[in-house]
PDB file of C-alpha atoms in Angstrom:
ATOM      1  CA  UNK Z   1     186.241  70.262 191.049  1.00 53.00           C
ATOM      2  CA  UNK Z   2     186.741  66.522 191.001  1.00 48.00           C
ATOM      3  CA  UNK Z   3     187.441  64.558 193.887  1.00 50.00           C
ATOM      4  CA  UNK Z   4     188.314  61.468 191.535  1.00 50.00           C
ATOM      5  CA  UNK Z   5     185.436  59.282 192.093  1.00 48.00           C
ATOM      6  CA  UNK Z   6     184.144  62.367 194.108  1.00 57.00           C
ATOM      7  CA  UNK Z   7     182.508  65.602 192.599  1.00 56.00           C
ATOM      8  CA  UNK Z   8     181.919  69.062 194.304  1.00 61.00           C
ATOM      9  CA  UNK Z   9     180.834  72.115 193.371  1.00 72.00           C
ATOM     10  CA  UNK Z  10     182.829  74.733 194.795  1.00 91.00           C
ATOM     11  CA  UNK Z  11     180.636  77.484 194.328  1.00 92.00           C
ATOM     12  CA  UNK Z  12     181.919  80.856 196.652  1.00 92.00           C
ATOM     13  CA  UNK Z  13     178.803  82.031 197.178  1.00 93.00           C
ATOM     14  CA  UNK Z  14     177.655  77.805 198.779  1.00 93.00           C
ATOM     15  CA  UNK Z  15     178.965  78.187 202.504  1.00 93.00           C
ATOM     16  CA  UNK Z  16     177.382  74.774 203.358  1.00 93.00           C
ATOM     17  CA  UNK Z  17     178.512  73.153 200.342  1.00 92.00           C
ATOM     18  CA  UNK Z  18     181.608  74.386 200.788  1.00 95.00           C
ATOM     19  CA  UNK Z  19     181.556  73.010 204.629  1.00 95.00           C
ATOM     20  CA  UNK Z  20     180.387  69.790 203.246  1.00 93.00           C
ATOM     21  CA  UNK Z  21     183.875  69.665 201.053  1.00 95.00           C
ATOM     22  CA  UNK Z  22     186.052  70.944 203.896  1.00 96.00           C
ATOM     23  CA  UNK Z  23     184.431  67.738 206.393  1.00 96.00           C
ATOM     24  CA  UNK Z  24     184.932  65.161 203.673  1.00 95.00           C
ATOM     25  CA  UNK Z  25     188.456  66.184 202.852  1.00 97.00           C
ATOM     26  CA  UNK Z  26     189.490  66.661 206.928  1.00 98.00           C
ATOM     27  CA  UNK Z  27     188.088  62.979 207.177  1.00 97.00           C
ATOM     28  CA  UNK Z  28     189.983  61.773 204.409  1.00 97.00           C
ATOM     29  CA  UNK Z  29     193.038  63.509 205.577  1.00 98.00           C
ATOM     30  CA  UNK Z  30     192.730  61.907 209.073  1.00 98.00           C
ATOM     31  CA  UNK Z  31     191.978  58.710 207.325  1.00 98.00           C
ATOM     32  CA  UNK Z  32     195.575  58.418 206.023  1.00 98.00           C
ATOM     33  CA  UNK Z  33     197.668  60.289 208.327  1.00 98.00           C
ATOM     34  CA  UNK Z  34     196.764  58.043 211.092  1.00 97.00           C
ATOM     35  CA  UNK Z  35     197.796  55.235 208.483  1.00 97.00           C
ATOM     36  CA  UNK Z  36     201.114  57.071 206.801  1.00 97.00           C
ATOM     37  CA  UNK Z  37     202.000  59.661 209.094  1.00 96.00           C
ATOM     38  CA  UNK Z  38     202.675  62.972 207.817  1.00 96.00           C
ATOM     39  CA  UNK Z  39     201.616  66.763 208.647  1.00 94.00           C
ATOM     40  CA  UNK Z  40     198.028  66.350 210.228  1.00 95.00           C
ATOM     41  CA  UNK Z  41     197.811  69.816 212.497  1.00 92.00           C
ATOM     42  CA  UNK Z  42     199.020  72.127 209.147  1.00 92.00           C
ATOM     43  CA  UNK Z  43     197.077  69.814 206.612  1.00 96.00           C
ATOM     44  CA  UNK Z  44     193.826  70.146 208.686  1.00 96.00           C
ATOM     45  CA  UNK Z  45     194.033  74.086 209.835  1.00 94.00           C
ATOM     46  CA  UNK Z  46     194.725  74.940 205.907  1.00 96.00           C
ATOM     47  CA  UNK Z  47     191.214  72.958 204.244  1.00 97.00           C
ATOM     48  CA  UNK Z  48     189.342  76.318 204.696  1.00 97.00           C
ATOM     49  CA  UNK Z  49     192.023  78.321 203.476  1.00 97.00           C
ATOM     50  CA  UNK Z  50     192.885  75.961 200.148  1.00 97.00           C
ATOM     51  CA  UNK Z  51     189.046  75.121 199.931  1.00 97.00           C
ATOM     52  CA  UNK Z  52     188.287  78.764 199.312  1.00 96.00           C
ATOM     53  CA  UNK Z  53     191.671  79.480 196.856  1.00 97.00           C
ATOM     54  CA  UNK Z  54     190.058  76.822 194.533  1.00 96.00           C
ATOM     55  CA  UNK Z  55     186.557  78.264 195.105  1.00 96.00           C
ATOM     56  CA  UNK Z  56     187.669  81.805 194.046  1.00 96.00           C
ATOM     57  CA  UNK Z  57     191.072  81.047 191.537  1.00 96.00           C
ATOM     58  CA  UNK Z  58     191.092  78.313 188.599  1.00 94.00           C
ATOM     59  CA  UNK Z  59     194.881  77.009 189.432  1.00 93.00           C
ATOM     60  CA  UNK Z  60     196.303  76.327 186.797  1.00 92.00           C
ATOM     61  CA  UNK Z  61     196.145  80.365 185.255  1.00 95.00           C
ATOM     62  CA  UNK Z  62     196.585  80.891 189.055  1.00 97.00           C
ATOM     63  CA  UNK Z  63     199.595  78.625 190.352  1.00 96.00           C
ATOM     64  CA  UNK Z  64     199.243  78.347 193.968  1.00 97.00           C
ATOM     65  CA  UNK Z  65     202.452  78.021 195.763  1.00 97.00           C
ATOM     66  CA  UNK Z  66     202.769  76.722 199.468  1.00 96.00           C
ATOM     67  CA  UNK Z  67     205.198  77.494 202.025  1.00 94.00           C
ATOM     68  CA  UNK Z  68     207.012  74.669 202.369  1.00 92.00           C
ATOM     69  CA  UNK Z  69     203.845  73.002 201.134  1.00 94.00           C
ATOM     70  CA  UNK Z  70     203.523  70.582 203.868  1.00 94.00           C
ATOM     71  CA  UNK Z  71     200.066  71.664 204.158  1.00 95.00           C
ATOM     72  CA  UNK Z  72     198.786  71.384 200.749  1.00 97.00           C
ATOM     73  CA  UNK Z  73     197.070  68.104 201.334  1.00 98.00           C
ATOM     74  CA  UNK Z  74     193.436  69.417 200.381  1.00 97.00           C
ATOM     75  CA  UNK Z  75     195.089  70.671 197.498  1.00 96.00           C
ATOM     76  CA  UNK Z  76     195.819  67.055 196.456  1.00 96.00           C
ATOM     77  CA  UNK Z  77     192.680  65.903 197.271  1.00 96.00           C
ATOM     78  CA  UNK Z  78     191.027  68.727 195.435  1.00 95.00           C
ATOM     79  CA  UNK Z  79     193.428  67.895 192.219  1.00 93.00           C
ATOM     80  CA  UNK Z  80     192.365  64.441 191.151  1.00 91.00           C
ATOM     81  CA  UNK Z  81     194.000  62.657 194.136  1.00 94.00           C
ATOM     82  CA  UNK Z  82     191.653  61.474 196.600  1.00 94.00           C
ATOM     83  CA  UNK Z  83     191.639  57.946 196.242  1.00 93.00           C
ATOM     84  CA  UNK Z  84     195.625  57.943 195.302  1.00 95.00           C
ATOM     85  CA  UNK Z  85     195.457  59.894 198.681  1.00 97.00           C
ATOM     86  CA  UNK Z  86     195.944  56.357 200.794  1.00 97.00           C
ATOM     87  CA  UNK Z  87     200.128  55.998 199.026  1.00 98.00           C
ATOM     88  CA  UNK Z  88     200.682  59.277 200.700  1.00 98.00           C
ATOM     89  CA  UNK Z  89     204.496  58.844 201.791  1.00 97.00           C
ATOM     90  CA  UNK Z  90     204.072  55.485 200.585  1.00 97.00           C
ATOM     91  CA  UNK Z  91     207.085  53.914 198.243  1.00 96.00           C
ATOM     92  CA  UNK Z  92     206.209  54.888 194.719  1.00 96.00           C
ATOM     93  CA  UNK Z  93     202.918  56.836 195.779  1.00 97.00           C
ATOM     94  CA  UNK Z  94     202.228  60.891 196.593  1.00 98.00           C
ATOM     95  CA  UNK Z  95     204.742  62.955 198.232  1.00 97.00           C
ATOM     96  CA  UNK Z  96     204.627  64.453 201.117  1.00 96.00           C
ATOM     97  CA  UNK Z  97     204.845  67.648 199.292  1.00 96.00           C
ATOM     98  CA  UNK Z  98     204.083  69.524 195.988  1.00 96.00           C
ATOM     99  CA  UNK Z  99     205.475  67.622 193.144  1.00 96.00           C
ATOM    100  CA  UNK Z 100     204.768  69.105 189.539  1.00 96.00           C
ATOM    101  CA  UNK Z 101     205.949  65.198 188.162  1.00 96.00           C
ATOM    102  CA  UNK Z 102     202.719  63.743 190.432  1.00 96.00           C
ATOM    103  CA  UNK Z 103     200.249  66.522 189.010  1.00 95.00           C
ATOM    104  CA  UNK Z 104     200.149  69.396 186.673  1.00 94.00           C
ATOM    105  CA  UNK Z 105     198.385  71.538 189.487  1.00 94.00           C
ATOM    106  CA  UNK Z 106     201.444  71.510 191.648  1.00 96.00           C
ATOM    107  CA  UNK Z 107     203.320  74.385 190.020  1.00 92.00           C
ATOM    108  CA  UNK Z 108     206.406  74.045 192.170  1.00 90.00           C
ATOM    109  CA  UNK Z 109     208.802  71.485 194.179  1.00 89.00           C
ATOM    110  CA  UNK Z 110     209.076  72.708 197.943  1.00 82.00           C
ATOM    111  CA  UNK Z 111     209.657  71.780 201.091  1.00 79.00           C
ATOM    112  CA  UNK Z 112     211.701  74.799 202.435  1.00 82.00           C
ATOM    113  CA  UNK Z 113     210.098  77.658 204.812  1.00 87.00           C
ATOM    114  CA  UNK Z 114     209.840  81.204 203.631  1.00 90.00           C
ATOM    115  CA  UNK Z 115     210.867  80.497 199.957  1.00 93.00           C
ATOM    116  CA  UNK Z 116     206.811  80.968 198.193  1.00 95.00           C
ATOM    117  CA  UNK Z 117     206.756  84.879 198.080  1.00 95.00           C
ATOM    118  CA  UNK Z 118     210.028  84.748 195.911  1.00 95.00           C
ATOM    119  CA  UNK Z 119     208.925  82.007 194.077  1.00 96.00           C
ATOM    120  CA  UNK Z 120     205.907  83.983 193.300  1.00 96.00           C
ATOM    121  CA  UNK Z 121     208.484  86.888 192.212  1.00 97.00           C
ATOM    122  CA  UNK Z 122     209.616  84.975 189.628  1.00 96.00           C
ATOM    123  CA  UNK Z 123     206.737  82.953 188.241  1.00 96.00           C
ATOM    124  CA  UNK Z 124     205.119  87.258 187.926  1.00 96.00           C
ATOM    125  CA  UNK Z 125     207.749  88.176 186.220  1.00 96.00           C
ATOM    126  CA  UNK Z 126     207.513  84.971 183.303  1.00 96.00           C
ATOM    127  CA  UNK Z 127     203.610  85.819 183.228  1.00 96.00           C
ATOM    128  CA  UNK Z 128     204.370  89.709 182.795  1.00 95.00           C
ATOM    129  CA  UNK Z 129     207.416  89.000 179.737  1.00 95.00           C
ATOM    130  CA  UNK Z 130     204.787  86.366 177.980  1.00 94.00           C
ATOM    131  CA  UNK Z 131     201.998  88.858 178.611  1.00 94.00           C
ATOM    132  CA  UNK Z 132     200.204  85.788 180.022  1.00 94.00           C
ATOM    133  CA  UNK Z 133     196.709  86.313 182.264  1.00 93.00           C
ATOM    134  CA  UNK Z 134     196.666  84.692 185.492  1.00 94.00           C
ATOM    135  CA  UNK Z 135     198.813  85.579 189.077  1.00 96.00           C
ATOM    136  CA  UNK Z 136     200.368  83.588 191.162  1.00 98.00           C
ATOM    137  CA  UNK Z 137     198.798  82.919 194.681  1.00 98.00           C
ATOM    138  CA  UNK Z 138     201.170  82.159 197.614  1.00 97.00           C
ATOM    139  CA  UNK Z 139     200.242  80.647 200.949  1.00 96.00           C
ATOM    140  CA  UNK Z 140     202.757  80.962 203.806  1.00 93.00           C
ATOM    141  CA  UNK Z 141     202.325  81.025 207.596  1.00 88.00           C
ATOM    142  CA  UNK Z 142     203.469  83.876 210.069  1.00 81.00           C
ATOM    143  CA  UNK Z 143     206.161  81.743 210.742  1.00 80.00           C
ATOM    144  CA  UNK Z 144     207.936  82.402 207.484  1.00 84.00           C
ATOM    145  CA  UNK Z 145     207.823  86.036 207.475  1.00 83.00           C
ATOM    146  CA  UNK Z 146     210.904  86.085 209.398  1.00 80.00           C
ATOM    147  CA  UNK Z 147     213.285  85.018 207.015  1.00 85.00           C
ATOM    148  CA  UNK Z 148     215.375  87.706 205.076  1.00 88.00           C
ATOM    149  CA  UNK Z 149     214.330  86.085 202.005  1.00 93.00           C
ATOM    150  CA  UNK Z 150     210.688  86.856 202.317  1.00 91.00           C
ATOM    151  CA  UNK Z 151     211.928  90.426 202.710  1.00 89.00           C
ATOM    152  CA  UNK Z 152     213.829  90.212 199.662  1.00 94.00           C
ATOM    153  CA  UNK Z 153     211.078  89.012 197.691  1.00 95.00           C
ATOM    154  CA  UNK Z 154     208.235  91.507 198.995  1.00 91.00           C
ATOM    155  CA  UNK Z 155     211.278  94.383 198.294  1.00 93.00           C
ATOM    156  CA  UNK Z 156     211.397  93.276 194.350  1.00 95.00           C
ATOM    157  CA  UNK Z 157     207.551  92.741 194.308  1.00 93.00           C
ATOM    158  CA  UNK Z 158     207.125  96.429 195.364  1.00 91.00           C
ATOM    159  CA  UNK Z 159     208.868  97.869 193.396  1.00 95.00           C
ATOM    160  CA  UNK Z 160     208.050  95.793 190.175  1.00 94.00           C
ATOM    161  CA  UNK Z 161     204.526  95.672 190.910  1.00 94.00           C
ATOM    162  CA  UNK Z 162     204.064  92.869 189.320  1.00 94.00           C
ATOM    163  CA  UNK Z 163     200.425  91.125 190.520  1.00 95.00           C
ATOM    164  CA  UNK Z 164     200.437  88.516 192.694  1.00 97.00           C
ATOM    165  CA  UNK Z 165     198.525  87.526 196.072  1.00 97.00           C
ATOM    166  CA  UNK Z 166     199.579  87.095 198.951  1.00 96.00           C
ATOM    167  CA  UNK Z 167     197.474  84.499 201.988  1.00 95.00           C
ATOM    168  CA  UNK Z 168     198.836  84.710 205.094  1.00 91.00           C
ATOM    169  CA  UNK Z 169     197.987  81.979 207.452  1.00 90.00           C
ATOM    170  CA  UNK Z 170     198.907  83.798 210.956  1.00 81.00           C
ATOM    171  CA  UNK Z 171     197.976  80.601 213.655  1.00 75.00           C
ATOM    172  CA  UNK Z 172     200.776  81.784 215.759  1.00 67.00           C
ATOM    173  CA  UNK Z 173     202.560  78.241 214.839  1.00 61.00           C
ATOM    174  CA  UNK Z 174     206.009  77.950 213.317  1.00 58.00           C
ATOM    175  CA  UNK Z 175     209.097  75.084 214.355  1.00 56.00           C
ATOM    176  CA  UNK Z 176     210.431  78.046 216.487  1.00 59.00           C
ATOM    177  CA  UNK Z 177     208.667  81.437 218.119  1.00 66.00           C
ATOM    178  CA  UNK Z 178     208.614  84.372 215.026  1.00 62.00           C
ATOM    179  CA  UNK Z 179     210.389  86.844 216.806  1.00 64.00           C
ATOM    180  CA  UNK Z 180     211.458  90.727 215.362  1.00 71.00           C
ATOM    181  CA  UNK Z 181     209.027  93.973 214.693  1.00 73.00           C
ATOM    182  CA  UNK Z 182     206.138  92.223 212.459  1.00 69.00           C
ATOM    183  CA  UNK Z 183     205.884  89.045 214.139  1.00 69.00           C
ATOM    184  CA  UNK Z 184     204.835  91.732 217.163  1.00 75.00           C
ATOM    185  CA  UNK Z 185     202.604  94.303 215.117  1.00 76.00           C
ATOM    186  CA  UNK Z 186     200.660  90.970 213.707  1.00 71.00           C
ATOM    187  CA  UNK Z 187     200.290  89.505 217.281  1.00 74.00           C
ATOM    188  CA  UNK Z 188     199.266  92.874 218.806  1.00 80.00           C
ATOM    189  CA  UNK Z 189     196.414  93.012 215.803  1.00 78.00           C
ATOM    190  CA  UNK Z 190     194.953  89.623 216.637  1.00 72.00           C
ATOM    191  CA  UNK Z 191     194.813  90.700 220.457  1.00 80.00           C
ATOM    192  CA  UNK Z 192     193.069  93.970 219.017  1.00 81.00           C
ATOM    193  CA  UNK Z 193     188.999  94.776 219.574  1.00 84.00           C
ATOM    194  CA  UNK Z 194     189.011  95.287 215.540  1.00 81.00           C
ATOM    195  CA  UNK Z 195     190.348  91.764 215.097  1.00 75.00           C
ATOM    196  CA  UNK Z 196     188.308  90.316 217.693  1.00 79.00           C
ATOM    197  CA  UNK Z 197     185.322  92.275 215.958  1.00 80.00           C
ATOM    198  CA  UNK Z 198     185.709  90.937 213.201  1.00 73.00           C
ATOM    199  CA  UNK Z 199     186.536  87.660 213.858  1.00 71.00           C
ATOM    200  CA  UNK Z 200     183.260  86.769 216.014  1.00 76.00           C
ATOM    201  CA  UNK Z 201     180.674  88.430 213.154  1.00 71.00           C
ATOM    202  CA  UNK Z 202     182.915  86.217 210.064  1.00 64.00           C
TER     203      UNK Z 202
END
């Protein structure tokens, strides 16, 4: 993966390389937000998450789509963008958000909550008619996973079966509380000895 004038490899199996990438890309991130402005807390608790979809997936036979994608900045930074990183939400430089006009590795325009799993619906379906290789890889937060279109779109996904992944970033952080059944059973897991278990051995 190139970092522009930076290059890293992002091999899965490298856990301190891989640390290595996630500091340099949290410090570049910091680096401009304090400049620009822009979505610091989602950018920064999503570098592992992004740093380890481009370890394991080659995006582009894997479009990754983001939940509003206000937290895709390692993404951009991992895509050719780090220097152009300093125009971020600058007048002619990088959105904000995923823009496939600024780079061929963001599949899809967003900037709406809950809308990636449908997305992802439809992008499976176009890879299933052209019989091409590849899934598409959504990241969304528990936040989104209230929203009757989610539902919709994990209803037609199930019964299609069309492949597709699903990363759920559950850091109990949304614009208002998740409320409803799920929100619950996914809050009552993290509280669990399993969970906990698990969580102190990773």
């Amino acid at each position: 993966m190139i970092l522009q004038n930076k290059t890293f490899d992002l091999n899965p199996n490298d856990i301190a390389g891989l640390e290595l990438v996630c500091q340099t890309l949290r410090e570049r991130i910091l680096e401009v937000v304090s400049a620009n402005g822009g979505h610091l807390s989602s950018s920064l608790g999503a570098v592992e998450l992004i740093v380890g979809m481009h370890a394991l997936f080659d995006c582009q036979k894997n479009p990754f789509i983001f939940d509003t994608s206000h937290q895709a900045y390692a993404h951009k930074l991992l895509t050719g963008r780090f220097e152009s990183f300093s125009t971020l939400r600058q007048f002619q430089g990088l959105s904000g958000f995923t823009k496939p006009s600024e780079s061929a590795y963001d599949y899809f325009i967003a900037g709406h909550s809950s809308t990636s799993v449908s997305i992802g619906v439809g992008v499976a379906k176009a890879f299933c008619l052209k019989q091409a290789l590849g899934m598409p890889i959504a990241l969304l937060g528990d936040g989104s996973i209230s929203a009757g279109i989610f539902y919709e779109a994990l209803n037609e996904l199930g019964d299609r079966k069309y492949p597709m992944i699903m990363i759920l970033n559950d850091n109990e952080m949304s614009i208002s509380t998740p409320i409803g059944a799920l929100s619950k059973a996914l809050s009552q897991l993290m509280k669990g000895p399993f969970y906990q278990s698990f969580r102190s051995k990773v």
